[in-house]
Amino acid sequence: MDGNGRWATKRFLPRVAGHAKGVDAVRAIVEACAARGVEYLTLFAFSSENWRRPADEVSVLMRLFMTVLEREVGKMSANGIRLKIVGDMSRFDPKLQEMATKAEAQTAGNTRLTLTVCANYGGRWDVMQAVSKMARANPGVTDFSEDQLGPYLAMAYAPEPDLFIRTGGEQRISNFLLWQLAYSELYFTDTFWPDFDAKALDLAIASYQQRERRFGRTSAQVLDQKKAS
Ligand code: IPE
Ligand code: MG
């Protein structure tokens, strides 16, 4: 989710107004995804590098997280949404950590849509914490396969993403789900996150639907496979 600050600056508003508007966009996109049958939605809310921002902006973002958790979890639960918060939470205010744990517990039984919010998350952090856990679980073992790492990744409960969307005009991954994006379709749009609505989501999905996912195979093989199934 990128472009909150620029959305606000363009309107001569403080950057934090863009973050507040960004929350409205989150609400709308979560609902739109659920309505379209999307089962997993993962939002990159705060990266491990975002701590480098001015202290007052970081603290506004933290307060915004708390307010959202306080106000929205009941409604999420009623809408069948399971909430997961993924990242190194140890650096957050203990109160925020507690609220996150509670929100996860409160929504754990829901099955319509799994909403993962990545907070103090980094793709490299994820791979390294998984490698460490895997090594600790297998003392003395020095050779591992790719499949062995999977269960230790922070989002082991979710399939790899089909579609990756970055708003706000930049064309980079910025340390998001590095391992899991290996075969994801990438979609970049200039639309700032606060303006990213259901219509914009449909454009992204339409672009995804035109892609041919070959996973290393040839186009002819993929077509044969489709005919056979
Ligand atoms: C994304 O918007 C929101 C967060 C990282 C929390 P930005 O704050 O990065 O907005 P721009 O890139 O400055 O416009
Ligand atoms: Mg940005």
PDB file of C-alpha atoms and ligand atoms in Angstrom:
ATOM      1  CA  MET A   1       0.000   0.000   0.000  1.00  0.00           C
ATOM      2  CA  ASP A   2       1.985   2.997  -1.214  1.00  0.00           C
ATOM      3  CA  GLY A   3       1.174   6.618  -1.902  1.00  0.00           C
ATOM      4  CA  ASN A   4      -0.644   7.802   1.228  1.00  0.00           C
ATOM      5  CA  GLY A   5       1.795  10.660   1.797  1.00  0.00           C
ATOM      6  CA  ARG A   6       1.717  11.876  -1.794  1.00  0.00           C
ATOM      7  CA  TRP A   7      -2.067  11.619  -1.888  1.00  0.00           C
ATOM      8  CA  ALA A   8      -2.181  14.037   1.058  1.00  0.00           C
ATOM      9  CA  THR A   9       0.577  16.365  -0.150  1.00  0.00           C
ATOM     10  CA  LYS A  10      -1.195  16.768  -3.488  1.00  0.00           C
ATOM     11  CA  ARG A  11      -4.176  18.104  -1.523  1.00  0.00           C
ATOM     12  CA  PHE A  12      -2.066  20.387   0.722  1.00  0.00           C
ATOM     13  CA  LEU A  13      -2.884  18.107   3.672  1.00  0.00           C
ATOM     14  CA  PRO A  14      -0.458  16.673   6.247  1.00  0.00           C
ATOM     15  CA  ARG A  15       0.892  13.202   5.374  1.00  0.00           C
ATOM     16  CA  VAL A  16      -1.044  11.664   8.265  1.00  0.00           C
ATOM     17  CA  ALA A  17      -4.316  12.654   6.564  1.00  0.00           C
ATOM     18  CA  GLY A  18      -3.233  10.307   3.778  1.00  0.00           C
ATOM     19  CA  HIS A  19      -2.750   7.472   6.263  1.00  0.00           C
ATOM     20  CA  ALA A  20      -6.223   8.079   7.717  1.00  0.00           C
ATOM     21  CA  LYS A  21      -7.693   7.987   4.201  1.00  0.00           C
ATOM     22  CA  GLY A  22      -5.621   4.860   3.551  1.00  0.00           C
ATOM     23  CA  VAL A  23      -7.526   3.104   6.338  1.00  0.00           C
ATOM     24  CA  ASP A  24     -10.796   3.815   4.498  1.00  0.00           C
ATOM     25  CA  ALA A  25      -9.275   2.227   1.400  1.00  0.00           C
ATOM     26  CA  VAL A  26      -8.269  -0.845   3.409  1.00  0.00           C
ATOM     27  CA  ARG A  27     -11.830  -1.243   4.643  1.00  0.00           C
ATOM     28  CA  ALA A  28     -13.222  -0.965   1.102  1.00  0.00           C
ATOM     29  CA  ILE A  29     -10.669  -3.368  -0.412  1.00  0.00           C
ATOM     30  CA  VAL A  30     -11.155  -5.988   2.302  1.00  0.00           C
ATOM     31  CA  GLU A  31     -14.887  -5.931   1.616  1.00  0.00           C
ATOM     32  CA  ALA A  32     -14.379  -5.961  -2.167  1.00  0.00           C
ATOM     33  CA  CYS A  33     -12.014  -8.946  -1.930  1.00  0.00           C
ATOM     34  CA  ALA A  34     -14.414 -10.885   0.285  1.00  0.00           C
ATOM     35  CA  ALA A  35     -17.266 -10.132  -2.132  1.00  0.00           C
ATOM     36  CA  ARG A  36     -15.152 -11.427  -5.041  1.00  0.00           C
ATOM     37  CA  GLY A  37     -14.288 -14.693  -3.321  1.00  0.00           C
ATOM     38  CA  VAL A  38     -10.641 -13.850  -2.618  1.00  0.00           C
ATOM     39  CA  GLU A  39      -9.615 -16.107   0.242  1.00  0.00           C
ATOM     40  CA  TYR A  40      -6.293 -14.539   1.210  1.00  0.00           C
ATOM     41  CA  LEU A  41      -5.474 -10.832   1.246  1.00  0.00           C
ATOM     42  CA  THR A  42      -2.126  -9.685   2.596  1.00  0.00           C
ATOM     43  CA  LEU A  43      -1.420  -6.022   3.238  1.00  0.00           C
ATOM     44  CA  PHE A  44       2.042  -4.562   3.737  1.00  0.00           C
ATOM     45  CA  ALA A  45       1.225  -1.960   6.376  1.00  0.00           C
ATOM     46  CA  PHE A  46       4.591  -1.225   7.945  1.00  0.00           C
ATOM     47  CA  SER A  47       8.001  -2.440   6.860  1.00  0.00           C
ATOM     48  CA  SER A  48      11.041  -2.999   9.033  1.00  0.00           C
ATOM     49  CA  GLU A  49      12.523   0.027   7.229  1.00  0.00           C
ATOM     50  CA  ASN A  50       9.575   2.338   8.031  1.00  0.00           C
ATOM     51  CA  TRP A  51      11.034   2.993  11.522  1.00  0.00           C
ATOM     52  CA  ARG A  52      13.393   5.366   9.698  1.00  0.00           C
ATOM     53  CA  ARG A  53      10.512   7.812   9.175  1.00  0.00           C
ATOM     54  CA  PRO A  54      10.074  10.935  11.334  1.00  0.00           C
ATOM     55  CA  ALA A  55       9.120   9.905  14.885  1.00  0.00           C
ATOM     56  CA  ASP A  56       5.802  11.765  14.817  1.00  0.00           C
ATOM     57  CA  GLU A  57       4.701   9.973  11.629  1.00  0.00           C
ATOM     58  CA  VAL A  58       5.652   6.592  13.125  1.00  0.00           C
ATOM     59  CA  SER A  59       3.688   7.318  16.276  1.00  0.00           C
ATOM     60  CA  VAL A  60       0.616   8.407  14.290  1.00  0.00           C
ATOM     61  CA  LEU A  61       0.795   5.141  12.355  1.00  0.00           C
ATOM     62  CA  MET A  62       1.013   3.155  15.606  1.00  0.00           C
ATOM     63  CA  ARG A  63      -1.993   4.980  17.023  1.00  0.00           C
ATOM     64  CA  LEU A  64      -3.859   4.322  13.790  1.00  0.00           C
ATOM     65  CA  PHE A  65      -3.146   0.577  14.093  1.00  0.00           C
ATOM     66  CA  MET A  66      -4.505   0.590  17.636  1.00  0.00           C
ATOM     67  CA  THR A  67      -7.631   2.532  16.701  1.00  0.00           C
ATOM     68  CA  VAL A  68      -8.335   0.184  13.804  1.00  0.00           C
ATOM     69  CA  LEU A  69      -7.865  -2.888  16.008  1.00  0.00           C
ATOM     70  CA  GLU A  70     -10.114  -1.375  18.655  1.00  0.00           C
ATOM     71  CA  ARG A  71     -12.893  -0.320  16.298  1.00  0.00           C
ATOM     72  CA  GLU A  72     -12.919  -2.816  13.465  1.00  0.00           C
ATOM     73  CA  VAL A  73     -12.285  -6.273  14.874  1.00  0.00           C
ATOM     74  CA  GLY A  74     -15.892  -6.847  15.914  1.00  0.00           C
ATOM     75  CA  LYS A  75     -17.130  -5.963  12.446  1.00  0.00           C
ATOM     76  CA  MET A  76     -14.425  -8.072  10.787  1.00  0.00           C
ATOM     77  CA  SER A  77     -15.492 -11.056  12.817  1.00  0.00           C
ATOM     78  CA  ALA A  78     -19.132 -10.559  11.874  1.00  0.00           C
ATOM     79  CA  ASN A  79     -18.040 -10.521   8.212  1.00  0.00           C
ATOM     80  CA  GLY A  80     -16.200 -13.844   8.454  1.00  0.00           C
ATOM     81  CA  ILE A  81     -12.709 -12.346   8.361  1.00  0.00           C
ATOM     82  CA  ARG A  82      -9.804 -14.063  10.061  1.00  0.00           C
ATOM     83  CA  LEU A  83      -7.122 -11.563  11.012  1.00  0.00           C
ATOM     84  CA  LYS A  84      -3.422 -12.414  11.160  1.00  0.00           C
ATOM     85  CA  ILE A  85      -0.682  -9.998  12.066  1.00  0.00           C
ATOM     86  CA  VAL A  86       2.715 -11.021  10.813  1.00  0.00           C
ATOM     87  CA  GLY A  87       6.136  -9.529  11.486  1.00  0.00           C
ATOM     88  CA  ASP A  88       8.535  -8.935  14.332  1.00  0.00           C
ATOM     89  CA  MET A  89       6.008  -7.588  16.823  1.00  0.00           C
ATOM     90  CA  SER A  90       8.541  -7.375  19.651  1.00  0.00           C
ATOM     91  CA  ARG A  91       9.411  -3.789  18.746  1.00  0.00           C
ATOM     92  CA  PHE A  92       5.824  -2.573  19.116  1.00  0.00           C
ATOM     93  CA  ASP A  93       4.220  -1.083  22.210  1.00  0.00           C
ATOM     94  CA  PRO A  94       3.210  -3.996  24.506  1.00  0.00           C
ATOM     95  CA  LYS A  95      -0.369  -2.718  24.451  1.00  0.00           C
ATOM     96  CA  LEU A  96      -0.455  -2.949  20.653  1.00  0.00           C
ATOM     97  CA  GLN A  97       1.038  -6.463  20.810  1.00  0.00           C
ATOM     98  CA  GLU A  98      -1.654  -7.514  23.251  1.00  0.00           C
ATOM     99  CA  MET A  99      -4.414  -6.046  21.083  1.00  0.00           C
ATOM    100  CA  ALA A 100      -3.035  -7.851  18.041  1.00  0.00           C
ATOM    101  CA  THR A 101      -2.933 -11.189  19.860  1.00  0.00           C
ATOM    102  CA  LYS A 102      -6.493 -10.685  21.099  1.00  0.00           C
ATOM    103  CA  ALA A 103      -7.762  -9.713  17.641  1.00  0.00           C
ATOM    104  CA  GLU A 104      -6.201 -12.839  16.145  1.00  0.00           C
ATOM    105  CA  ALA A 105      -7.776 -15.031  18.811  1.00  0.00           C
ATOM    106  CA  GLN A 106     -11.161 -13.362  18.428  1.00  0.00           C
ATOM    107  CA  THR A 107     -11.237 -13.968  14.650  1.00  0.00           C
ATOM    108  CA  ALA A 108      -9.394 -17.321  14.536  1.00  0.00           C
ATOM    109  CA  GLY A 109     -12.499 -19.350  13.698  1.00  0.00           C
ATOM    110  CA  ASN A 110     -13.481 -17.323  10.623  1.00  0.00           C
ATOM    111  CA  THR A 111     -13.058 -18.827   7.171  1.00  0.00           C
ATOM    112  CA  ARG A 112     -14.398 -16.423   4.521  1.00  0.00           C
ATOM    113  CA  LEU A 113     -11.225 -14.364   4.055  1.00  0.00           C
ATOM    114  CA  THR A 114      -7.866 -14.451   5.795  1.00  0.00           C
ATOM    115  CA  LEU A 115      -6.575 -10.901   6.111  1.00  0.00           C
ATOM    116  CA  THR A 116      -2.895 -10.739   6.944  1.00  0.00           C
ATOM    117  CA  VAL A 117      -1.462  -7.418   8.024  1.00  0.00           C
ATOM    118  CA  CYS A 118       2.317  -7.335   7.759  1.00  0.00           C
ATOM    119  CA  ALA A 119       3.728  -5.035  10.423  1.00  0.00           C
ATOM    120  CA  ASN A 120       7.434  -4.567  11.094  1.00  0.00           C
ATOM    121  CA  TYR A 121       7.771  -7.169   8.389  1.00  0.00           C
ATOM    122  CA  GLY A 122      10.602  -7.701   5.941  1.00  0.00           C
ATOM    123  CA  GLY A 123      10.988 -10.517   3.427  1.00  0.00           C
ATOM    124  CA  ARG A 124      14.614 -11.076   4.421  1.00  0.00           C
ATOM    125  CA  TRP A 125      13.676 -11.098   8.095  1.00  0.00           C
ATOM    126  CA  ASP A 126      11.065 -13.761   7.311  1.00  0.00           C
ATOM    127  CA  VAL A 127      13.511 -16.007   5.443  1.00  0.00           C
ATOM    128  CA  MET A 128      16.134 -15.679   8.186  1.00  0.00           C
ATOM    129  CA  GLN A 129      13.775 -16.338  11.079  1.00  0.00           C
ATOM    130  CA  ALA A 130      12.518 -19.406   9.200  1.00  0.00           C
ATOM    131  CA  VAL A 131      16.063 -20.659   8.528  1.00  0.00           C
ATOM    132  CA  SER A 132      16.967 -20.231  12.210  1.00  0.00           C
ATOM    133  CA  LYS A 133      13.867 -22.099  13.376  1.00  0.00           C
ATOM    134  CA  MET A 134      14.426 -24.872  10.837  1.00  0.00           C
ATOM    135  CA  ALA A 135      18.059 -25.266  11.921  1.00  0.00           C
ATOM    136  CA  ARG A 136      17.102 -25.361  15.614  1.00  0.00           C
ATOM    137  CA  ALA A 137      14.467 -28.009  14.890  1.00  0.00           C
ATOM    138  CA  ASN A 138      17.042 -30.177  13.085  1.00  0.00           C
ATOM    139  CA  PRO A 139      20.234 -30.133  15.150  1.00  0.00           C
ATOM    140  CA  GLY A 140      23.272 -31.406  13.269  1.00  0.00           C
ATOM    141  CA  VAL A 141      21.591 -31.196   9.850  1.00  0.00           C
ATOM    142  CA  THR A 142      23.394 -28.953   7.344  1.00  0.00           C
ATOM    143  CA  ASP A 143      21.563 -29.712   4.087  1.00  0.00           C
ATOM    144  CA  PHE A 144      17.955 -28.675   3.669  1.00  0.00           C
ATOM    145  CA  SER A 145      15.498 -28.657   0.788  1.00  0.00           C
ATOM    146  CA  GLU A 146      13.227 -25.760  -0.226  1.00  0.00           C
ATOM    147  CA  ASP A 147      10.166 -27.688   0.931  1.00  0.00           C
ATOM    148  CA  GLN A 148      11.587 -27.977   4.424  1.00  0.00           C
ATOM    149  CA  LEU A 149      11.685 -24.203   4.881  1.00  0.00           C
ATOM    150  CA  GLY A 150       8.017 -23.601   4.050  1.00  0.00           C
ATOM    151  CA  PRO A 151       6.510 -24.564   7.412  1.00  0.00           C
ATOM    152  CA  TYR A 152       8.766 -22.090   9.260  1.00  0.00           C
ATOM    153  CA  LEU A 153       7.883 -19.033   7.172  1.00  0.00           C
ATOM    154  CA  ALA A 154       5.708 -16.497   8.977  1.00  0.00           C
ATOM    155  CA  MET A 155       2.801 -17.086   6.580  1.00  0.00           C
ATOM    156  CA  ALA A 156       2.990 -20.881   6.459  1.00  0.00           C
ATOM    157  CA  TYR A 157      -0.803 -20.948   6.823  1.00  0.00           C
ATOM    158  CA  ALA A 158      -1.354 -19.271   3.438  1.00  0.00           C
ATOM    159  CA  PRO A 159      -0.711 -20.299  -0.171  1.00  0.00           C
ATOM    160  CA  GLU A 160       1.829 -18.302  -2.190  1.00  0.00           C
ATOM    161  CA  PRO A 161       0.230 -15.145  -3.624  1.00  0.00           C
ATOM    162  CA  ASP A 162      -1.250 -15.357  -7.127  1.00  0.00           C
ATOM    163  CA  LEU A 163      -1.217 -11.604  -7.562  1.00  0.00           C
ATOM    164  CA  PHE A 164       0.991  -8.888  -6.082  1.00  0.00           C
ATOM    165  CA  ILE A 165      -0.258  -5.312  -6.348  1.00  0.00           C
ATOM    166  CA  ARG A 166       1.820  -2.237  -5.623  1.00  0.00           C
ATOM    167  CA  THR A 167       0.106   1.136  -5.717  1.00  0.00           C
ATOM    168  CA  GLY A 168       1.753   4.567  -5.844  1.00  0.00           C
ATOM    169  CA  GLY A 169       3.852   4.288  -8.992  1.00  0.00           C
ATOM    170  CA  GLU A 170       7.065   2.622  -7.768  1.00  0.00           C
ATOM    171  CA  GLN A 171       8.001  -0.623  -9.478  1.00  0.00           C
ATOM    172  CA  ARG A 172       9.770  -2.604  -6.792  1.00  0.00           C
ATOM    173  CA  ILE A 173       9.123  -5.256  -4.149  1.00  0.00           C
ATOM    174  CA  SER A 174      10.721  -3.318  -1.252  1.00  0.00           C
ATOM    175  CA  ASN A 175      11.448  -6.390   0.872  1.00  0.00           C
ATOM    176  CA  PHE A 176       7.876  -7.722   0.920  1.00  0.00           C
ATOM    177  CA  LEU A 177       7.240 -11.486   0.639  1.00  0.00           C
ATOM    178  CA  LEU A 178      10.507 -12.346  -1.132  1.00  0.00           C
ATOM    179  CA  TRP A 179      10.374 -16.141  -0.930  1.00  0.00           C
ATOM    180  CA  GLN A 180       6.646 -16.426  -1.611  1.00  0.00           C
ATOM    181  CA  LEU A 181       6.570 -14.067  -4.625  1.00  0.00           C
ATOM    182  CA  ALA A 182       8.768 -16.331  -6.762  1.00  0.00           C
ATOM    183  CA  TYR A 183       5.927 -17.124  -9.202  1.00  0.00           C
ATOM    184  CA  SER A 184       3.403 -14.393  -8.380  1.00  0.00           C
ATOM    185  CA  GLU A 185       2.076 -12.115 -11.089  1.00  0.00           C
ATOM    186  CA  LEU A 186       3.235  -8.540 -10.439  1.00  0.00           C
ATOM    187  CA  TYR A 187       0.943  -5.566 -11.009  1.00  0.00           C
ATOM    188  CA  PHE A 188       2.019  -1.961 -10.618  1.00  0.00           C
ATOM    189  CA  THR A 189      -0.312   1.016 -10.729  1.00  0.00           C
ATOM    190  CA  ASP A 190       0.250   4.771 -10.411  1.00  0.00           C
ATOM    191  CA  THR A 191      -2.950   5.072  -8.339  1.00  0.00           C
ATOM    192  CA  PHE A 192      -2.166   6.232  -4.796  1.00  0.00           C
ATOM    193  CA  TRP A 193      -3.355   3.792  -2.134  1.00  0.00           C
ATOM    194  CA  PRO A 194      -6.144   6.063  -0.764  1.00  0.00           C
ATOM    195  CA  ASP A 195      -7.635   6.152  -4.293  1.00  0.00           C
ATOM    196  CA  PHE A 196      -7.372   2.379  -4.806  1.00  0.00           C
ATOM    197  CA  ASP A 197     -11.014   1.275  -4.831  1.00  0.00           C
ATOM    198  CA  ALA A 198     -13.062  -1.719  -6.007  1.00  0.00           C
ATOM    199  CA  LYS A 199     -12.874  -0.484  -9.600  1.00  0.00           C
ATOM    200  CA  ALA A 200      -9.080  -0.272  -9.412  1.00  0.00           C
ATOM    201  CA  LEU A 201      -9.015  -3.752  -7.878  1.00  0.00           C
ATOM    202  CA  ASP A 202     -11.059  -5.095 -10.782  1.00  0.00           C
ATOM    203  CA  LEU A 203      -8.544  -3.632 -13.256  1.00  0.00           C
ATOM    204  CA  ALA A 204      -5.757  -5.454 -11.413  1.00  0.00           C
ATOM    205  CA  ILE A 205      -7.725  -8.707 -11.433  1.00  0.00           C
ATOM    206  CA  ALA A 206      -8.520  -8.282 -15.144  1.00  0.00           C
ATOM    207  CA  SER A 207      -4.794  -7.835 -15.844  1.00  0.00           C
ATOM    208  CA  TYR A 208      -4.071 -10.968 -13.810  1.00  0.00           C
ATOM    209  CA  GLN A 209      -6.663 -12.935 -15.786  1.00  0.00           C
ATOM    210  CA  GLN A 210      -4.823 -12.154 -19.037  1.00  0.00           C
ATOM    211  CA  ARG A 211      -1.559 -13.584 -17.838  1.00  0.00           C
ATOM    212  CA  GLU A 212      -0.446 -17.066 -18.742  1.00  0.00           C
ATOM    213  CA  ARG A 213       1.117 -18.756 -15.729  1.00  0.00           C
ATOM    214  CA  ARG A 214       3.623 -21.257 -17.059  1.00  0.00           C
ATOM    215  CA  PHE A 215       5.728 -22.033 -13.973  1.00  0.00           C
ATOM    216  CA  GLY A 216       8.707 -22.679 -16.236  1.00  0.00           C
ATOM    217  CA  ARG A 217       6.798 -24.752 -18.807  1.00  0.00           C
ATOM    218  CA  THR A 218       6.132 -23.822 -22.438  1.00  0.00           C
ATOM    219  CA  SER A 219       2.923 -22.223 -23.601  1.00  0.00           C
ATOM    220  CA  ALA A 220       1.986 -25.411 -25.531  1.00  0.00           C
ATOM    221  CA  GLN A 221       2.383 -27.536 -22.408  1.00  0.00           C
ATOM    222  CA  VAL A 222       0.147 -25.214 -20.430  1.00  0.00           C
ATOM    223  CA  LEU A 223      -2.542 -25.386 -23.121  1.00  0.00           C
ATOM    224  CA  ASP A 224      -2.348 -29.209 -23.189  1.00  0.00           C
ATOM    225  CA  GLN A 225      -2.672 -29.281 -19.423  1.00  0.00           C
ATOM    226  CA  LYS A 226      -5.757 -27.071 -19.595  1.00  0.00           C
ATOM    227  CA  LYS A 227      -7.370 -29.305 -22.208  1.00  0.00           C
ATOM    228  CA  ALA A 228      -6.695 -32.400 -20.097  1.00  0.00           C
ATOM    229  CA  SER A 229      -8.294 -30.992 -16.954  1.00  0.00           C
TER     230      SER A 229
HETATM  231  C1  IPE B   1       2.264   3.994   2.406  1.00  0.00           C
HETATM  232  O1  IPE B   1       2.222   5.313   1.985  1.00  0.00           O
HETATM  233  C2  IPE B   1       1.866   3.831   3.844  1.00  0.00           C
HETATM  234  C3  IPE B   1       2.896   3.295   4.761  1.00  0.00           C
HETATM  235  C4  IPE B   1       4.108   2.921   4.445  1.00  0.00           C
HETATM  236  C5  IPE B   1       2.497   3.191   6.155  1.00  0.00           C
HETATM  237  P1  IPE B   1       3.483   6.242   2.103  1.00  0.00           P
HETATM  238  O2  IPE B   1       3.481   6.887   3.438  1.00  0.00           O
HETATM  239  O3  IPE B   1       4.729   5.492   1.749  1.00  0.00           O
HETATM  240  O4  IPE B   1       3.176   7.334   1.008  1.00  0.00           O
HETATM  241  P2  IPE B   1       4.211   8.075   0.030  1.00  0.00           P
HETATM  242  O5  IPE B   1       5.032   7.024  -0.646  1.00  0.00           O
HETATM  243  O6  IPE B   1       5.030   8.987   0.876  1.00  0.00           O
HETATM  244  O7  IPE B   1       3.326   8.821  -0.904  1.00  0.00           O
HETATM  245 MG    MG B   2       5.938   5.335   0.061  1.00  0.00          MG
END
